[in-house]
Amino acid sequence: MIPGPFSYHRPATLADAVKLLSTLGDEARPLAGGHSLVPMMKLRLATPEHLVDLHGIDGLKGIRRDGNRIVIGAMTTQHELLASDEIAKSLPMLHETVLLIADPQVRYRGTIGGNVANGDPGNDMPALMLTLGASYRLEGTAGARDVAASEFYQGAYFTALEPGEILTSISIPAPAAGHGYAYEKLKRKVGDYATAAAAVVLTMSGGKVAGCAIGLTNLHETPLLAAEAARCVIGTSLDEATLKKAAAAAEAIMSPAADARGPVEYRKHVGGIMVTRALTRAAGRAS
Amino acid sequence: MNDMTPTREQREANLEGMGCKRKRVEDIRFTQGKGNYVDDLKLPGMLHGDFVRSPHAHARVKSINSDEALKVPGVLAVITAETLKTVNLAWMPTLAGDVQMVLADGKVLFQNQEVAFVVATDRYAADDGINKVQVEYEPLPVVIDPFKAMDADAPVLREDLAGKTTGAHGPRKHHNHVFEWTVGDKDLTDAAFRKAEVTVKEMISYHRTHPSPLETCQCVCSFDKIKGELTIWGTFQAPHVIRTVVALIAKIPEHKIHVISPDIGGGFGNKVGAYPGYICAAVASIVTGKPVKWVEDRIENLTATSFARDYHMTTEIASTKEGKVNGLRVHVLADHGAFDACADPSKWPAGFFNIVTGSYDFPVAHLSVDGIYTNKAPGGVAYRCSFRVTEAAYCIERGMDILAQKLGMDPAELRLKNFIKPEQFPYHSALGWEYDSGDYATAMRKMMESVDYAGLRKEQAAQRAAFNRGETREIMGIGVSFFTEIVGAGPSKNCDILGIAMFDSCEIRMHPTGAGIARVGSKSQGQGHETTWAQIIATEIGIPASDIMVEEGNTDTAPYGLGTYGSRSTPVAGAAIAMAARKIKAKAQMIAAYKLEVHEGDLEWDIDGFRVKGLPEKSMSMKDICWAAYNSVPPGMEPGLEAVSYYDPPNMTYPFGAYICVMNIDVDTGVYKVRRFYALDDCGTRINPMIIEGQVHGGLTEAFAIAMGQEIRYDDTGNVVTGSFMDFFMPTAVETPHWETDFTVTPSPHHPIGAKGVGESPNVGGVPAFSNAVNDAFSFLGSTHIQMPHDYWRNWRAAKNLGVFA
């Protein structure tokens, strides 16, 4: 539980950070909240020679409204998300889900950028970003580019980030007024990764589902969008048969690993239940 | 009497003696981060040690190459078994009469076994060093399933025992067999089963788990070459025992060994035994001439130092059709891992598991225990338990529920029908114990009334009907547990550790101004001894508890004691404290008589001093007697006011309790919700009710964890899959249910103050209450027994196996 030797860098500008990361190459890792990286280093499962701490860079923090989108700086902490009126008003599902992340001490330090950029299938935020249709701004030596969250995750801890690139902000379209939302997470205890979790954003019209997106956490090596499941609830009043169909469609794309949270069959089974519960709760909230 | 004279009530309250909810004096420093733990210790020139550990569960060690490690800046030495052989310490004796490798000698027998010890100038360099030690292994076939350990073709684990057909506890039947231990009358028991109207049989497993105290095991060893003295600061629950063990195996004279247990952050049995880290740090200090610190990390603690339980108990009960039990037969397969490192009293290879007849009047019983070796970590410690009492209580309490189900009887009613009756005490059990006192039916009925037991059963019937009609997916379970413990090890006639009788001790010195110090052979790890020991003395000699300093844990100053575990502190050390206080009081009475110019017999005790019978105004306070003890004692009497007592208990004590758990389980997800948990404890005389409640809360939280998910689990190749708190279930305050506590008081007739001990009761009684609740919930669906732990996915699996999703 003692990390190996490493050099510590604290650049003051994004350009310096990008430069450091591209010059130092594979042996350098950006450091945000450190909740994933530092424990991995203590176990020597990660042995970066250089840490590039992003805390000294102005402008990577903050939450602002940009027309119909909410833009969140990557170094914004989970605590700051919880304290934001803009988030509570425009993205209530994000507010609700951030509250499920561990405990206040962790949330004071943990950042949304680190959470989504790490590519950990256990993190809650990535599936939420898929469900909300978010995009990520990535900045590197070649300049900036925007990548949809749905295109970002390639495998466990593998993402669209190129060497030397830093995820600098997240842009989320504001969901329609009156939308229903829910994040249903089954976990064994506070601070645990999901055994299975589902995010739902939907709109209702005349008692029927008009639009719907469903995201899944920790049920595959990447977060998933359950597109087929979402399609089969459109136009329905979420009757029992439809819910069952949606759960089955979602389960069909799940491929979780067996671990102490349970065998594959159980995790898929409760994954389906999380989907039906999230759909039901979201519909109840829609107006 | 003027207004300034305190009333009797005020004088009594001023003492803060027994029965007072006195606030814990140690918490002033603990809550401010001012405790002093081993890892707080920093000595000049101190070095740090860390282990190279085996990635394999069973492998031959072909070679160990330290060359690269020794090139790491700061690394001073790499100690291996070959180094230790030069001082004859490659192996060490265990408390259970076995031997254990200190460092891998030719092979490794469990994952994370200690292979080499790297000594460096700082903790980082030590860790850099262990990553550079090159060990070549040749993997060997493993034994993980205990039920296959004694197969004819099972791999040989302990090559050091080749040809040894006898172990520390008698004959060995197989190369992976440790011992067989039998108690009770087999013929009479078999006969009872042949004649029985009803019998039940179930294999009840109590899975492997771990005490996992907040502070892991650690030490600092400092050898002074000039004086030839070794000082060890360590997380020791029994510092004097450690001193004697070190004297015996390191050949250092015992008076030149100083063992100091500073503040300890929880022990729960994890810190009773001796571990390779202690030996290696001591050897490293002797070799380097510098102090050496060894601090375990969490993964090492969970995977290498001392698991608990892992008992597989085939349980049979014989009874009449009306539910009167008439025989108990239990066979235990005890998985000890690679070395038998149980911390039981020496003559008890399965601890006090023969308390398995529980609270019931079994005319006959028979118990046999087979200990076996597997490729798992050694240990078998008493995790908040008096030596396998938890396993025994779980065994009989599940067994009684299984019998009730077969008979179609209510489990509470079955227990009431079979309780040992108050008039039967002292009660001689079929497996050899003499229960001191108990009033079980009163405790049981108080519990049933407090929770409206009949109402709960009605609610459960309605809930089951609703489930069957498809109106709910939740099922409701009611778990009853009535446990009897055996604690306070123990009488010299049947308890010793390595030949040292399990007495305990206290030395009290009263100072001239009426304050004093008590040094005790026990060692608190959070139990609050500094608070409660002073309360006993306060009541006994009439000096306020706040004027008594309690000191434990330094072998140079404390009288020899056997330490704190097995709920033995109050039954044994608590008795020694009362007896030492009574010696003080007896001398004080002689001094008071002399000063008051009356005969000793003319004096009577009055709260905080002596008064002359019939002349209450003629009195002398204990505080004044302390002063007199240093200037005007009777002619011929030695001055001073001190006493030492070594207490050899005449019997164990037998605390008991009635617990009930009400739980709902969602069959679709297996998620449970503990709706109510009520715990009634009878620990005899209650010294500090607030501390008792705290102990019960803590023990119930552990019981909840163990029953509902906490386990040390291995995969088929011997990898530990629960090696960190990400996977090993350690509940937080959020998951922990609300606890309701209650009590009855049945004093121990043989204990000086009637106290029995309480620290472990909630762990012992709590686990069966939780497990019985889960099993009770599923019973109407046709289930008889579901093994622990009852985590979400296993509850779902149980529901699935019972056809709930068909």
Coordinates of N, CA and C in Angstrom, one line a residue, chain B residues 373-513:
Chain B
Y373 N -5.9 -29.4 7.6 CA -5.1 -28.3 7.0 C -5.6 -28.1 5.5
T374 N -5.6 -26.8 5.1 CA -5.9 -26.5 3.7 C -4.9 -25.4 3.3
N375 N -5.0 -25.0 2.1 CA -4.1 -23.9 1.6 C -4.7 -22.5 1.8
K376 N -5.0 -22.2 3.0 CA -5.5 -20.9 3.4 C -4.7 -20.4 4.6
A377 N -4.9 -19.1 4.9 CA -4.2 -18.5 5.9 C -4.5 -19.2 7.3
P378 N -3.4 -19.2 8.1 CA -3.6 -19.8 9.4 C -4.3 -18.9 10.4
G379 N -4.8 -19.5 11.5 CA -5.5 -18.6 12.5 C -6.6 -19.5 13.2
G380 N -7.8 -19.0 13.1 CA -8.9 -19.6 13.8 C -9.1 -18.9 15.1
V381 N -8.9 -17.6 15.1 CA -9.0 -16.8 16.3 C -10.4 -16.6 16.8
A382 N -10.5 -16.3 18.1 CA -11.8 -16.1 18.7 C -12.2 -14.6 18.4
Y383 N -12.9 -14.4 17.2 CA -13.4 -13.1 16.8 C -14.5 -12.7 17.7
R384 N -14.2 -11.8 18.6 CA -15.2 -11.3 19.6 C -15.9 -12.5 20.2
C385 N -15.2 -13.4 20.7 CA -15.8 -14.7 21.1 C -14.9 -15.4 22.1
S386 N -15.5 -16.2 22.9 CA -14.8 -17.0 23.9 C -14.5 -18.4 23.3
F387 N -13.6 -18.4 22.4 CA -13.0 -19.7 21.9 C -14.1 -20.6 21.3
R388 N -14.6 -20.3 20.1 CA -15.6 -21.2 19.4 C -17.0 -21.2 20.0
V389 N -17.2 -20.3 21.0 CA -18.6 -20.2 21.5 C -19.6 -19.6 20.4
T390 N -19.0 -18.7 19.6 CA -19.9 -18.2 18.5 C -20.4 -19.3 17.6
E391 N -19.4 -20.2 17.2 CA -19.8 -21.3 16.3 C -20.8 -22.2 17.0
A392 N -20.5 -22.5 18.3 CA -21.4 -23.4 19.0 C -22.8 -22.8 19.1
A393 N -22.9 -21.5 19.4 CA -24.2 -20.8 19.6 C -25.0 -20.8 18.3
Y394 N -24.2 -20.6 17.2 CA -24.9 -20.6 15.9 C -25.4 -22.0 15.6
C395 N -24.6 -23.0 15.8 CA -24.9 -24.4 15.6 C -26.2 -24.7 16.3
I396 N -26.3 -24.5 17.6 CA -27.5 -25.0 18.3 C -28.7 -24.1 18.1
E397 N -28.5 -22.8 17.9 CA -29.6 -21.9 17.6 C -30.2 -22.1 16.2
R398 N -29.4 -22.5 15.2 CA -30.0 -22.9 13.9 C -30.7 -24.2 14.1
G399 N -30.0 -25.1 14.8 CA -30.5 -26.5 15.0 C -31.9 -26.5 15.7
M400 N -32.1 -25.6 16.7 CA -33.4 -25.6 17.4 C -34.4 -25.0 16.4
D401 N -34.1 -24.1 15.6 CA -35.1 -23.6 14.6 C -35.5 -24.6 13.6
I402 N -34.5 -25.4 13.2 CA -34.7 -26.5 12.2 C -35.6 -27.5 12.8
L403 N -35.4 -27.8 14.1 CA -36.2 -28.8 14.8 C -37.6 -28.3 14.9
A404 N -37.8 -27.0 15.3 CA -39.1 -26.4 15.5 C -39.9 -26.5 14.2
Q405 N -39.2 -26.2 13.1 CA -39.8 -26.3 11.8 C -40.4 -27.7 11.5
K406 N -39.5 -28.7 11.8 CA -39.9 -30.1 11.5 C -41.1 -30.5 12.4
L407 N -41.1 -30.0 13.6 CA -42.2 -30.3 14.6 C -43.4 -29.5 14.3
G408 N -43.3 -28.4 13.5 CA -44.4 -27.5 13.3 C -44.7 -26.6 14.6
M409 N -43.6 -26.5 15.3 CA -43.8 -25.7 16.6 C -43.2 -24.3 16.4
D410 N -43.7 -23.4 17.2 CA -43.1 -22.0 17.2 C -41.7 -22.1 17.8
P411 N -40.7 -21.5 17.2 CA -39.3 -21.6 17.7 C -39.1 -21.1 19.1
A412 N -39.8 -20.1 19.5 CA -39.7 -19.5 20.8 C -40.3 -20.5 21.8
E413 N -41.5 -21.1 21.4 CA -42.1 -22.1 22.3 C -41.2 -23.3 22.5
L414 N -40.6 -23.8 21.5 CA -39.7 -24.9 21.6 C -38.5 -24.6 22.6
R415 N -38.0 -23.4 22.5 CA -36.9 -23.0 23.4 C -37.4 -23.0 24.8
L416 N -38.6 -22.4 25.1 CA -39.2 -22.3 26.4 C -39.3 -23.7 27.0
K417 N -39.7 -24.6 26.2 CA -40.0 -26.0 26.6 C -38.7 -26.7 27.1
N418 N -37.6 -26.3 26.5 CA -36.3 -27.0 26.8 C -35.3 -26.3 27.6
F419 N -35.6 -25.1 28.0 CA -34.6 -24.4 28.8 C -34.2 -25.1 30.1
I420 N -33.0 -24.9 30.5 CA -32.5 -25.3 31.8 C -33.3 -24.4 32.8
K421 N -33.8 -25.0 33.8 CA -34.7 -24.3 34.7 C -33.9 -23.6 35.8
P422 N -34.3 -22.5 36.4 CA -33.5 -21.8 37.4 C -33.1 -22.7 38.5
E423 N -34.0 -23.6 38.9 CA -33.7 -24.5 40.1 C -32.6 -25.6 39.7
Q424 N -32.3 -25.7 38.4 CA -31.3 -26.7 38.1 C -29.8 -26.2 38.2
F425 N -29.7 -24.9 38.5 CA -28.3 -24.3 38.6 C -27.8 -24.5 40.0
P426 N -26.5 -24.8 40.2 CA -25.5 -25.0 39.1 C -25.8 -26.2 38.3
Y427 N -25.8 -26.1 37.0 CA -26.2 -27.1 36.1 C -25.0 -27.8 35.4
H428 N -25.0 -29.1 35.4 CA -23.9 -29.9 34.8 C -24.4 -30.3 33.4
S429 N -23.7 -29.8 32.4 CA -24.2 -30.1 31.0 C -23.6 -31.4 30.6
A430 N -24.3 -32.0 29.6 CA -23.9 -33.3 29.1 C -22.5 -33.3 28.5
L431 N -22.0 -32.1 28.1 CA -20.7 -32.1 27.6 C -19.6 -31.5 28.5
G432 N -20.0 -31.5 29.8 CA -19.0 -31.3 30.8 C -18.8 -30.0 31.5
W433 N -19.7 -29.0 31.3 CA -19.6 -27.7 32.0 C -20.5 -27.6 33.1
E434 N -20.1 -26.7 34.1 CA -21.0 -26.4 35.2 C -21.5 -25.0 35.1
Y435 N -22.7 -24.8 34.6 CA -23.3 -23.5 34.4 C -23.5 -22.8 35.7
D436 N -23.1 -21.6 35.9 CA -23.2 -21.0 37.2 C -24.6 -20.5 37.6
S437 N -25.2 -19.7 36.8 CA -26.6 -19.2 37.1 C -27.3 -18.8 35.9
G438 N -28.6 -18.8 36.0 CA -29.4 -18.4 34.8 C -30.9 -18.4 35.1
D439 N -31.6 -17.5 34.4 CA -33.1 -17.5 34.5 C -33.5 -17.3 33.1
Y440 N -33.5 -18.3 32.3 CA -33.7 -18.2 30.9 C -35.1 -17.8 30.5
A441 N -36.1 -18.5 31.1 CA -37.5 -18.3 30.7 C -37.9 -16.8 31.0
T442 N -37.4 -16.3 32.1 CA -37.8 -14.9 32.4 C -37.3 -13.9 31.3
A443 N -36.0 -14.2 30.9 CA -35.4 -13.3 29.9 C -36.2 -13.5 28.6
M444 N -36.5 -14.7 28.2 CA -37.2 -15.0 27.0 C -38.6 -14.3 26.9
R445 N -39.3 -14.5 28.0 CA -40.6 -13.9 28.1 C -40.6 -12.4 28.0
K446 N -39.6 -11.8 28.7 CA -39.5 -10.3 28.7 C -39.2 -9.9 27.2
M447 N -38.4 -10.6 26.5 CA -38.1 -10.3 25.1 C -39.4 -10.4 24.3
M448 N -40.1 -11.5 24.5 CA -41.4 -11.7 23.7 C -42.4 -10.6 24.0
E449 N -42.5 -10.2 25.2 CA -43.5 -9.2 25.5 C -43.0 -7.8 25.0
S450 N -41.7 -7.6 25.1 CA -41.2 -6.3 24.6 C -41.5 -6.0 23.1
V451 N -41.4 -7.1 22.4 CA -41.5 -6.9 20.9 C -42.9 -7.3 20.4
D452 N -43.8 -7.7 21.3 CA -45.1 -8.3 20.9 C -44.9 -9.4 19.9
Y453 N -44.3 -10.4 20.4 CA -43.9 -11.6 19.6 C -45.1 -12.2 18.9
A454 N -46.2 -12.3 19.6 CA -47.4 -12.9 19.0 C -47.9 -12.1 17.9
G455 N -47.9 -10.7 18.1 CA -48.3 -9.8 17.1 C -47.4 -9.9 15.8
L456 N -46.1 -10.1 16.0 CA -45.2 -10.2 14.9 C -45.5 -11.5 14.1
R457 N -45.8 -12.6 14.8 CA -46.2 -13.8 14.1 C -47.5 -13.7 13.3
K458 N -48.4 -12.9 13.8 CA -49.7 -12.7 13.1 C -49.4 -11.9 11.8
E459 N -48.6 -10.8 12.0 CA -48.2 -10.0 10.9 C -47.5 -10.8 9.8
Q460 N -46.7 -11.7 10.2 CA -46.0 -12.6 9.3 C -46.9 -13.5 8.5
A461 N -47.9 -14.0 9.2 CA -48.9 -14.9 8.6 C -49.6 -14.1 7.5
A462 N -50.0 -12.9 7.8 CA -50.7 -12.0 6.8 C -49.8 -11.7 5.6
Q463 N -48.5 -11.4 5.9 CA -47.6 -11.1 4.9 C -47.4 -12.3 3.9
R464 N -47.3 -13.5 4.5 CA -47.1 -14.7 3.7 C -48.4 -14.9 2.8
A465 N -49.5 -14.7 3.4 CA -50.7 -14.9 2.6 C -50.8 -13.9 1.4
A466 N -50.4 -12.6 1.7 CA -50.3 -11.6 0.6 C -49.3 -12.0 -0.4
F467 N -48.2 -12.5 0.0 CA -47.1 -13.0 -1.0 C -47.7 -14.1 -1.9
N468 N -48.4 -15.0 -1.2 CA -48.9 -16.1 -2.0 C -50.0 -15.7 -3.0
R469 N -50.7 -14.6 -2.6 CA -51.7 -14.0 -3.5 C -51.1 -13.1 -4.6
G470 N -49.8 -13.0 -4.5 CA -49.1 -12.1 -5.5 C -49.2 -10.6 -5.3
E471 N -49.6 -10.3 -4.1 CA -49.8 -8.8 -3.8 C -48.5 -8.1 -3.3
T472 N -47.5 -8.9 -3.0 CA -46.2 -8.3 -2.5 C -45.1 -9.2 -3.0
R473 N -43.9 -8.7 -3.1 CA -42.7 -9.5 -3.4 C -41.8 -9.5 -2.2
E474 N -42.3 -9.0 -1.1 CA -41.5 -9.1 0.1 C -41.9 -10.2 1.1
I475 N -41.0 -10.9 1.6 CA -41.2 -11.9 2.6 C -40.7 -11.4 4.0
M476 N -41.3 -11.9 5.1 CA -40.9 -11.4 6.4 C -40.3 -12.5 7.2
G477 N -39.2 -12.2 7.9 CA -38.6 -13.3 8.8 C -38.5 -12.8 10.2
I478 N -38.7 -13.7 11.1 CA -38.5 -13.4 12.6 C -37.4 -14.3 13.1
G479 N -36.3 -13.8 13.5 CA -35.2 -14.6 14.0 C -35.1 -14.5 15.5
V480 N -35.3 -15.7 16.1 CA -35.1 -15.8 17.6 C -33.8 -16.4 17.9
S481 N -33.1 -15.9 18.9 CA -31.8 -16.5 19.3 C -31.8 -16.4 20.8
F482 N -31.5 -17.5 21.5 CA -31.3 -17.5 22.9 C -30.0 -18.2 23.2
F483 N -29.0 -17.4 23.6 CA -27.7 -18.0 23.7 C -27.2 -18.0 25.1
T484 N -26.4 -19.0 25.4 CA -25.6 -19.1 26.6 C -24.2 -19.1 26.3
E485 N -23.4 -18.2 26.9 CA -22.0 -18.2 26.6 C -21.2 -18.8 27.7
I486 N -20.0 -19.1 27.5 CA -19.1 -19.6 28.5 C -17.8 -18.7 28.4
V487 N -17.6 -17.8 29.4 CA -16.5 -16.9 29.2 C -15.8 -16.8 30.5
G488 N -14.7 -16.0 30.5 CA -13.9 -15.8 31.7 C -12.9 -16.9 31.9
A489 N -12.2 -17.3 30.8 CA -11.1 -18.3 30.9 C -9.9 -17.7 31.7
G490 N -9.5 -18.6 32.6 CA -10.3 -19.6 33.2 C -9.7 -20.3 34.4
P491 N -10.4 -21.1 35.0 CA -9.9 -21.8 36.2 C -8.6 -22.6 35.8
S492 N -7.6 -22.6 36.7 CA -6.4 -23.2 36.4 C -6.5 -24.7 36.2
K493 N -7.6 -25.3 36.8 CA -7.8 -26.7 36.6 C -8.1 -27.1 35.2
N494 N -8.6 -26.2 34.4 CA -8.8 -26.6 33.0 C -8.3 -25.6 31.9
C495 N -7.7 -24.4 32.4 CA -7.2 -23.5 31.3 C -5.8 -23.0 31.6
D496 N -5.0 -23.2 30.5 CA -3.7 -22.6 30.5 C -3.3 -22.2 29.1
I497 N -2.3 -21.3 29.0 CA -1.7 -21.0 27.7 C -0.2 -21.3 27.8
L498 N 0.2 -22.3 27.1 CA 1.6 -22.7 27.1 C 2.1 -23.0 28.5
G499 N 1.1 -23.5 29.3 CA 1.5 -24.0 30.7 C 1.3 -22.9 31.7
I500 N 0.9 -21.7 31.3 CA 0.6 -20.6 32.3 C -0.9 -20.6 32.6
A501 N -1.2 -20.8 33.9 CA -2.6 -20.8 34.2 C -3.3 -19.4 33.9
M502 N -4.6 -19.5 33.5 CA -5.2 -18.3 33.0 C -5.9 -17.5 34.1
F503 N -5.1 -17.1 35.1 CA -5.5 -16.2 36.2 C -5.5 -14.8 35.6
D504 N -5.8 -13.8 36.5 CA -5.5 -12.4 36.1 C -5.2 -11.7 37.4
S505 N -4.8 -10.4 37.3 CA -4.1 -9.8 38.4 C -4.4 -8.3 38.5
C506 N -4.2 -7.8 39.7 CA -4.4 -6.3 39.9 C -3.5 -5.9 41.0
E507 N -2.8 -4.8 40.9 CA -2.1 -4.2 42.0 C -2.6 -2.8 42.2
I508 N -3.0 -2.4 43.4 CA -3.5 -1.1 43.7 C -2.6 -0.4 44.7
R509 N -2.2 0.8 44.4 CA -1.4 1.6 45.3 C -2.2 2.9 45.6
M510 N -2.5 3.1 46.9 CA -3.2 4.3 47.3 C -2.2 5.3 47.8
H511 N -2.3 6.5 47.3 CA -1.3 7.5 47.6 C -1.8 8.3 48.9
P512 N -0.9 9.0 49.5 CA -1.3 9.7 50.8 C -2.5 10.6 50.7
T513 N -2.7 11.3 49.6 CA -3.8 12.2 49.5 C -5.1 11.6 49.1

